[in-house]
């Protein structure tokens, strides 16, 4: 899966924070940018905020449920 083993150029690619997918209406584990896996919508969350609820935006039946994935963060650990 992880093709970015070199350090320095893409140091965030191998961090587990960017691999996990989060359900709506949960506490966001990190501040940063989250992308909806169903439709690609991107949101920015500040530290301590919750992920938007399932009714944040509309999906077609083929897009499925809203699921959020962290795509960028200032300080993931
Ligand atoms: Zn969506």
Short mmCIF file of C-alpha atoms and ligand atoms in Angstrom, two decimals:
data_model
loop_
_atom_site.label_atom_id
_atom_site.label_comp_id
_atom_site.label_asym_id
_atom_site.label_seq_id
_atom_site.Cartn_x
_atom_site.Cartn_y
_atom_site.Cartn_z
CA UNK A 1 0.00 0.00 0.00
CA UNK A 2 2.56 2.54 1.10
CA UNK A 3 4.75 3.49 -1.83
CA UNK A 4 6.24 6.55 -0.17
CA UNK A 5 8.98 5.13 1.96
CA UNK A 6 11.45 7.93 1.33
CA UNK A 7 11.59 10.41 4.16
CA UNK A 8 11.61 14.14 3.64
CA UNK A 9 9.53 14.58 0.50
CA UNK A 10 6.25 13.07 1.62
CA UNK A 11 6.66 12.58 5.32
CA UNK A 12 2.94 12.62 5.96
CA UNK A 13 2.09 9.86 3.47
CA UNK A 14 3.01 7.03 5.78
CA UNK A 15 1.38 8.41 8.90
CA UNK A 16 -1.60 6.40 10.11
CA UNK A 17 -3.60 9.58 10.74
CA UNK A 18 -4.15 9.89 7.01
CA UNK A 19 -5.30 6.32 6.50
CA UNK A 20 -8.24 6.26 8.87
CA UNK A 21 -11.80 7.08 7.85
CA UNK A 22 -14.16 8.79 10.27
CA UNK A 23 -17.92 8.66 10.67
CA UNK A 24 -19.96 11.89 10.65
CA UNK A 25 -20.71 13.74 13.87
CA UNK A 26 -17.61 12.44 15.66
CA UNK A 27 -14.88 14.44 17.34
CA UNK A 28 -12.22 15.18 14.75
CA UNK A 29 -8.95 13.58 15.87
CA UNK A 30 -6.86 16.32 14.28
CA UNK A 31 -7.44 19.86 13.03
CA UNK A 32 -7.04 20.12 9.27
CA UNK A 33 -8.71 19.31 5.97
CA UNK A 34 -11.13 16.42 5.66
CA UNK A 35 -12.50 15.00 2.40
CA UNK A 36 -15.79 13.22 2.00
CA UNK A 37 -15.07 9.83 0.45
CA UNK A 38 -18.47 9.75 -1.22
CA UNK A 39 -18.37 12.97 -3.23
CA UNK A 40 -14.97 14.58 -2.65
CA UNK A 41 -16.21 17.62 -0.76
CA UNK A 42 -13.43 19.12 1.36
CA UNK A 43 -13.93 20.88 4.68
CA UNK A 44 -11.54 22.55 7.11
CA UNK A 45 -11.84 21.87 10.83
CA UNK A 46 -10.23 23.76 13.68
CA UNK A 47 -8.83 21.98 16.69
CA UNK A 48 -11.51 20.58 18.98
CA UNK A 49 -14.30 20.66 16.39
CA UNK A 50 -16.58 17.80 15.41
CA UNK A 51 -16.91 16.32 11.98
CA UNK A 52 -20.11 17.45 10.21
CA UNK A 53 -23.20 15.26 10.65
CA UNK A 54 -24.59 12.85 8.07
CA UNK A 55 -26.95 15.55 6.75
CA UNK A 56 -24.11 18.04 6.10
CA UNK A 57 -24.63 17.68 2.36
CA UNK A 58 -26.63 15.49 0.01
CA UNK A 59 -25.40 12.32 -1.61
CA UNK A 60 -26.90 10.28 -4.39
CA UNK A 61 -27.58 6.64 -3.62
CA UNK A 62 -24.44 5.64 -5.50
CA UNK A 63 -22.27 7.93 -3.38
CA UNK A 64 -23.30 6.18 -0.20
CA UNK A 65 -22.91 7.54 3.30
CA UNK A 66 -20.75 10.49 4.25
CA UNK A 67 -17.35 9.36 5.53
CA UNK A 68 -14.54 11.77 6.30
CA UNK A 69 -10.85 11.18 5.68
CA UNK A 70 -8.09 13.47 6.90
CA UNK A 71 -6.12 14.74 3.89
CA UNK A 72 -4.05 17.58 5.36
CA UNK A 73 -3.16 18.68 8.84
CA UNK A 74 -0.75 21.08 10.42
CA UNK A 75 0.46 18.77 13.15
CA UNK A 76 -0.67 15.14 12.99
CA UNK A 77 1.01 12.74 15.39
ZN1 LIG B 1 -20.04 13.90 0.38
#
